[in-house]
mmCIF file of C-alpha atoms and ligand atoms in Angstrom:
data_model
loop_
_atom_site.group_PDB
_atom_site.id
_atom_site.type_symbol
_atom_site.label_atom_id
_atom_site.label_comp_id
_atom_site.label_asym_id
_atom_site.label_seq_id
_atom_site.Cartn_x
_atom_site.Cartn_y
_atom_site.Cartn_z
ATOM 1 C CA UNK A 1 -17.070 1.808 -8.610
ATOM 2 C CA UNK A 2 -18.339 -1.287 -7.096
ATOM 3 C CA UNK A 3 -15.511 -3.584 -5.200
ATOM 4 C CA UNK A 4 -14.566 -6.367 -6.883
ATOM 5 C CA UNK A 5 -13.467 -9.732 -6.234
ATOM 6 C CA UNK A 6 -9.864 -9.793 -6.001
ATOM 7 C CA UNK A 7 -7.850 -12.595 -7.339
ATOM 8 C CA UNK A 8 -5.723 -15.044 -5.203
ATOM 9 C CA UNK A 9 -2.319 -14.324 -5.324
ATOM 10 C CA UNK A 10 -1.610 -17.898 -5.835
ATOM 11 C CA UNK A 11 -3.108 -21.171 -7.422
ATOM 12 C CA UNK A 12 -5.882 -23.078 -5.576
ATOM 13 C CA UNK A 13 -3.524 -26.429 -5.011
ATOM 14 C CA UNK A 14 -0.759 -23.650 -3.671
ATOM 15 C CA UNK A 15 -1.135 -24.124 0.202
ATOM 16 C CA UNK A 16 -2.354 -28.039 0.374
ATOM 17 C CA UNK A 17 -1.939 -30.264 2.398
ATOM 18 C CA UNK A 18 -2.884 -27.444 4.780
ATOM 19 C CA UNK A 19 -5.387 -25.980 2.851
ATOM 20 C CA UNK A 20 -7.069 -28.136 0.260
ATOM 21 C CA UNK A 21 -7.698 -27.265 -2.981
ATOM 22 C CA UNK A 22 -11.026 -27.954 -2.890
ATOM 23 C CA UNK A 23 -11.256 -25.473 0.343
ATOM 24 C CA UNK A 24 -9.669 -22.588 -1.496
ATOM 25 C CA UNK A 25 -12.146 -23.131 -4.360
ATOM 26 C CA UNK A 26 -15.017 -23.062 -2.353
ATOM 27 C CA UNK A 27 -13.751 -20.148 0.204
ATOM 28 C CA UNK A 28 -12.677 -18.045 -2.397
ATOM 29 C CA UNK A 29 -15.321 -18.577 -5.766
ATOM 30 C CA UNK A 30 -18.087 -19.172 -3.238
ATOM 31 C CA UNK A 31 -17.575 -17.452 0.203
ATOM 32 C CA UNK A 32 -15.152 -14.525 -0.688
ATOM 33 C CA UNK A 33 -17.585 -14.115 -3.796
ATOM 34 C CA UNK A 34 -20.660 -13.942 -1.986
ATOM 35 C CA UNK A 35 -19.443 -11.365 0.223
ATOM 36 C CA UNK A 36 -18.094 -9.335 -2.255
ATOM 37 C CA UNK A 37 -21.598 -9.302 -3.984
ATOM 38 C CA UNK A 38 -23.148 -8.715 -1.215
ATOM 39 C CA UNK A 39 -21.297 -5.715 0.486
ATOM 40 C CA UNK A 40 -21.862 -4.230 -3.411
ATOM 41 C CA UNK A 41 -25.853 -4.482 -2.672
ATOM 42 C CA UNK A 42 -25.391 -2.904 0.765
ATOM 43 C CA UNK A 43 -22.776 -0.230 0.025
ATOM 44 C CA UNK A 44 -25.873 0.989 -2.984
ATOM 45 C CA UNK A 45 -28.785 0.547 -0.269
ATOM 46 C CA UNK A 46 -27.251 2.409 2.086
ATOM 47 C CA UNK A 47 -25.678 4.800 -0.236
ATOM 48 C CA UNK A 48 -21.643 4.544 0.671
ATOM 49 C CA UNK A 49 -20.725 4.190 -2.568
ATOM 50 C CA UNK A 50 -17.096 5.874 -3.180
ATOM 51 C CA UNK A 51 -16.030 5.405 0.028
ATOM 52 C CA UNK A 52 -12.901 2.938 0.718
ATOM 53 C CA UNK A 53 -13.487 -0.504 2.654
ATOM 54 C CA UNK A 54 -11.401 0.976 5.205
ATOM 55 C CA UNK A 55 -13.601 4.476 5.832
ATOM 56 C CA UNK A 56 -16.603 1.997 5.696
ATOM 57 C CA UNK A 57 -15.234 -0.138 8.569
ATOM 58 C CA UNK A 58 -14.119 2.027 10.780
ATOM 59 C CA UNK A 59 -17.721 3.183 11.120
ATOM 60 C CA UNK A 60 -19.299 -0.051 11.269
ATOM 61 C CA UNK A 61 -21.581 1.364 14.448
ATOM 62 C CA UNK A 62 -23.597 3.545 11.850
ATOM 63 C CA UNK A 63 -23.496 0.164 9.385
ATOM 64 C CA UNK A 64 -26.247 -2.288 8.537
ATOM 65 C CA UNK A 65 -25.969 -5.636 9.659
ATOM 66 C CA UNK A 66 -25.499 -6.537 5.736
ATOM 67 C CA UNK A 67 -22.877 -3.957 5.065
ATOM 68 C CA UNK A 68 -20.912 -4.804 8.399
ATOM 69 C CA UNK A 69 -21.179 -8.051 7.846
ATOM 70 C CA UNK A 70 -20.317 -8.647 4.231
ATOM 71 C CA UNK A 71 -17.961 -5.520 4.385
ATOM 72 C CA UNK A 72 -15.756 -7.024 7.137
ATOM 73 C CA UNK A 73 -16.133 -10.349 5.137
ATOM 74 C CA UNK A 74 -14.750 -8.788 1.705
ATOM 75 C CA UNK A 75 -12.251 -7.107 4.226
ATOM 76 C CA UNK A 76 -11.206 -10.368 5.933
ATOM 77 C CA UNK A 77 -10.691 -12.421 3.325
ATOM 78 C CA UNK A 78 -8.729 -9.971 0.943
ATOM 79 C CA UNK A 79 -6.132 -9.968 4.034
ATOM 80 C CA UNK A 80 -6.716 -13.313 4.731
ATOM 81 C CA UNK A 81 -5.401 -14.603 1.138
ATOM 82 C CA UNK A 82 -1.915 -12.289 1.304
ATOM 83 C CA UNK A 83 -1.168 -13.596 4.623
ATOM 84 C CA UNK A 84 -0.867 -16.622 3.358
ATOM 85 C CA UNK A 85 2.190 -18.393 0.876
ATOM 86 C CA UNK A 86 3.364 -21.748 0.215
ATOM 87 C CA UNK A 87 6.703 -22.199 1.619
ATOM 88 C CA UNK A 88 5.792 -20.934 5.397
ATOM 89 C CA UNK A 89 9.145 -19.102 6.868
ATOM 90 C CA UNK A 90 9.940 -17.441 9.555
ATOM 91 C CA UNK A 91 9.843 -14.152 11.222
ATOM 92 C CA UNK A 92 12.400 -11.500 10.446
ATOM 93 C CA UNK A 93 13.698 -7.967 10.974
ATOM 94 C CA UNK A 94 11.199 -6.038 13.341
ATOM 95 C CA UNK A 95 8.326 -8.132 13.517
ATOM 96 C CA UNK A 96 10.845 -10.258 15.019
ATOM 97 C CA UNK A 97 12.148 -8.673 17.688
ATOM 98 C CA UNK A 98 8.367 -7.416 18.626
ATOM 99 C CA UNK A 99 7.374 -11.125 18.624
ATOM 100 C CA UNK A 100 10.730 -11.649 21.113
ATOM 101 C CA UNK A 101 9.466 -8.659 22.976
ATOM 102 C CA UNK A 102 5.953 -10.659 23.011
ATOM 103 C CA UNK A 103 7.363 -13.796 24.639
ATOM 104 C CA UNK A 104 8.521 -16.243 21.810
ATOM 105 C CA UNK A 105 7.114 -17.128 18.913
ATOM 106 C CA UNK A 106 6.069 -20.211 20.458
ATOM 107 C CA UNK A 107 3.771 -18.279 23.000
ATOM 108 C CA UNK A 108 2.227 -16.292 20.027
ATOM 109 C CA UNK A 109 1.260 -18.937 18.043
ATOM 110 C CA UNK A 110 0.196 -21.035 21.630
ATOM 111 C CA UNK A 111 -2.070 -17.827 22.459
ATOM 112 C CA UNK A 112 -3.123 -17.079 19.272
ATOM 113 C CA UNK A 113 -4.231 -20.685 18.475
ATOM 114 C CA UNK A 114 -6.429 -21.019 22.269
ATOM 115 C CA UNK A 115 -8.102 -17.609 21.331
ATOM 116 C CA UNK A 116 -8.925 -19.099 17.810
ATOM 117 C CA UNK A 117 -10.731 -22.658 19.278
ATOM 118 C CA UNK A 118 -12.059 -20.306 21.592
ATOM 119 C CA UNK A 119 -13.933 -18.048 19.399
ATOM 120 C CA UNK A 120 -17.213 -19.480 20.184
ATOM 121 C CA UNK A 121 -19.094 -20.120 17.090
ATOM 122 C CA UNK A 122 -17.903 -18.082 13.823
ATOM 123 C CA UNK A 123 -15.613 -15.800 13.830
ATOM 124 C CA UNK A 124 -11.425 -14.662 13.512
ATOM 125 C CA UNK A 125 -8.432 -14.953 15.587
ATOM 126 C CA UNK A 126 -6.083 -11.806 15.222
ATOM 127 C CA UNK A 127 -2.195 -10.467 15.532
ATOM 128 C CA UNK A 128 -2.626 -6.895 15.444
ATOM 129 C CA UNK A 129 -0.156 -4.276 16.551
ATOM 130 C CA UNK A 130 -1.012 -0.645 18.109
ATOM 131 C CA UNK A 131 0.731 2.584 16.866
ATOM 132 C CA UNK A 132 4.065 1.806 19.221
ATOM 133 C CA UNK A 133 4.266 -1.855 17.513
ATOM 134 C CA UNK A 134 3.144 -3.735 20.483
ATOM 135 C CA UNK A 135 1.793 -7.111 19.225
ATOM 136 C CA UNK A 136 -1.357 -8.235 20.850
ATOM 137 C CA UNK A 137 -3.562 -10.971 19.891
ATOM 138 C CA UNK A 138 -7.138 -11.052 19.830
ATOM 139 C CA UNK A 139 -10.502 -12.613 18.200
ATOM 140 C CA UNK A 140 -14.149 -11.643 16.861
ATOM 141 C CA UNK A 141 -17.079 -13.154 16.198
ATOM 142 C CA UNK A 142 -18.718 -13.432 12.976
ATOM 143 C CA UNK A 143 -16.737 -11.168 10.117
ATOM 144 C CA UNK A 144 -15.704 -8.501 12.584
ATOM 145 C CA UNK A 145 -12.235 -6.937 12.515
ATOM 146 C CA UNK A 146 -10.109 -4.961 14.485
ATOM 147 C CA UNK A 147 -10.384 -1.413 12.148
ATOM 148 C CA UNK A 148 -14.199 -1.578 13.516
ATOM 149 C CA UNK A 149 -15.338 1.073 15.840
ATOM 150 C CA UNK A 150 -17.320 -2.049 17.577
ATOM 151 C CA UNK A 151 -14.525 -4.073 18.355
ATOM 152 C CA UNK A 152 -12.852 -3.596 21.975
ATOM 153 C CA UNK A 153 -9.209 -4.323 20.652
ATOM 154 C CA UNK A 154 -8.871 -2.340 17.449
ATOM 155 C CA UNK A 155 -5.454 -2.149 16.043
ATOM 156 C CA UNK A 156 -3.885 -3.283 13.016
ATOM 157 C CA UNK A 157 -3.979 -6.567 11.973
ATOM 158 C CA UNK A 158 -0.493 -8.389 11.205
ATOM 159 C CA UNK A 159 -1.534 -11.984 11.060
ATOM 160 C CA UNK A 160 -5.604 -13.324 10.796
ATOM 161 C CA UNK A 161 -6.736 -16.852 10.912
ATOM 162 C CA UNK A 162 -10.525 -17.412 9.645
ATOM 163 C CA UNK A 163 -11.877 -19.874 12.183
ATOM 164 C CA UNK A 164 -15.205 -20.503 10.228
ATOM 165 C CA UNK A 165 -16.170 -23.954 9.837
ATOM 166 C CA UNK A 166 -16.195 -23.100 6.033
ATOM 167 C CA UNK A 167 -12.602 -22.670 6.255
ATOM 168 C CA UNK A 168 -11.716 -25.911 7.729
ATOM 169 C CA UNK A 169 -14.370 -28.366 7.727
ATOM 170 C CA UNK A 170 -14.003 -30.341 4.276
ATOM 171 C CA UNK A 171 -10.023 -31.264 5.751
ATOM 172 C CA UNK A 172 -10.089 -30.899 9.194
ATOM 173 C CA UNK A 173 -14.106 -31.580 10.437
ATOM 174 C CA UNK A 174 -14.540 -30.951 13.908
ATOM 175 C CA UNK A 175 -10.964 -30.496 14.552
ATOM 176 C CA UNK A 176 -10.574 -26.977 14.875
ATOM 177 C CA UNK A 177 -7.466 -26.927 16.746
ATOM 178 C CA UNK A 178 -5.701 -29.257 14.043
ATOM 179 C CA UNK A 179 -6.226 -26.501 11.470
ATOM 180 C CA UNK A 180 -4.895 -23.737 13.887
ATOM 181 C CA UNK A 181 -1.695 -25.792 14.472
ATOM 182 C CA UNK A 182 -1.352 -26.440 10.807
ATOM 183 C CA UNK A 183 -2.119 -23.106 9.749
ATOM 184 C CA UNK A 184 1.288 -21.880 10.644
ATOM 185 C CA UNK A 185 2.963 -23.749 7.401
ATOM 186 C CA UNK A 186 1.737 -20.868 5.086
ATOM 187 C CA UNK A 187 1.574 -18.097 7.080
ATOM 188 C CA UNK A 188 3.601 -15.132 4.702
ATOM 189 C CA UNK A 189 5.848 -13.844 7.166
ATOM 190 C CA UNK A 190 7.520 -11.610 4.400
ATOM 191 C CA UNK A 191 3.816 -9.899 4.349
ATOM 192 C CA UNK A 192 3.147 -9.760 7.622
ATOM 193 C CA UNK A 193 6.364 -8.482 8.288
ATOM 194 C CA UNK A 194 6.031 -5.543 5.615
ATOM 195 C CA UNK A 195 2.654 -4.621 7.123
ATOM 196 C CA UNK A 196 4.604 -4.273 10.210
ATOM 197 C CA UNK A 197 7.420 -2.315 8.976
ATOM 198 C CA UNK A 198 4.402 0.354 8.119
ATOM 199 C CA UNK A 199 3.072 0.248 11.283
ATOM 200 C CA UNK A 200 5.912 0.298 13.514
ATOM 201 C CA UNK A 201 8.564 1.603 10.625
HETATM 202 MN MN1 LIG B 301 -14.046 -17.509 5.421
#
């Protein structure tokens, strides 16, 4: 069973002004697409077919270059999209207090947005959360992610932000930093918070 392109959870014009609808089109029909395909031809070449996205991740040191990089990119952007809703919020229940625990919610989203305009080049800024519910946050280059047996911080990712210029550019140019600061309006909390609850429950 080949993975498929999922849906969006939402329409294209849901998360503008902070993320164009023209952006979504492009990121998800084009990028997420691509990606998608291309893990397919990978997974066949290097015969992993059955396995989960997950099983194939976590031994991205025995991967190609094209299924570790157009796995983590199916990955990515699956998580990407349901972190996301329009609305924004705000933290609740435990994710709460471990973001209190962190510092603030105004130091997350202060670290979290330096290590994102200081990914150099491509790449992801994280909030994952180790098997006690400490929060730490982190970032990878290209479309690594913290389930990778190549990344330093592995853990399991609460919040991601997509710091490719494909994510930003047609809005925001050069302005990186913008779109992290902006970013925050559609972050799902409720999500975030229920992957959490699973980690930390
Ligand atoms: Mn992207």
């Amino acid at each position: 069973m080949a993975f498929e392109l999922p849906p969006l959870p939402y329409g294209y014009e849901s998360l503008a002004p902070t993320i164009s609808e023209e952006t979504m089109k492009y990121h998800h029909d084009k990028h997420h697409k691509a990606y998608t395909d291309n893990l397919n031809a990978g997974v066949a070449e290097s015969g992993l077919e059955g396995k989960s996205i997950e099983e194939i991740l976590a031994g991205a040191s025995t991967l190609t270059p094209k299924v570790r990089n157009n796995g983590g990119g199916f990955w990515n952007h699956d998580f990407f999209w349901k972190i996301m809703a329009p609305g924004g919020g705000q933290p609740s229940g435990k994710l709460a207090n471990a973001i209190a625990e962190f510092g603030g919610l105004d130091k997350l989203k202060e670290e979290f947005n330096a290590k994102g305009a200081g990914q150099f080049g491509s790449g992801w800024a994280w909030l994952i959360a180790d098997a006690s519910g400490k929060l730490k946050i982190t970032s990878t280059p290209n479309q690594d992610n913290p389930l990778m047996d190549v990344v330093a911080d592995r853990g399991t990712p609460i919040l991601a932000n997509d710091v490719w210029e494909h994510a930003y550019y047609l809005t925001y140019r050069n302005d990186r930093p913008g779109y992290l600061k902006a970013w925050w309006d559609v972050v799902n909390w409720n999500e975030a918070g229920r992957i959490f609850d699973s980690v930390a429950g």
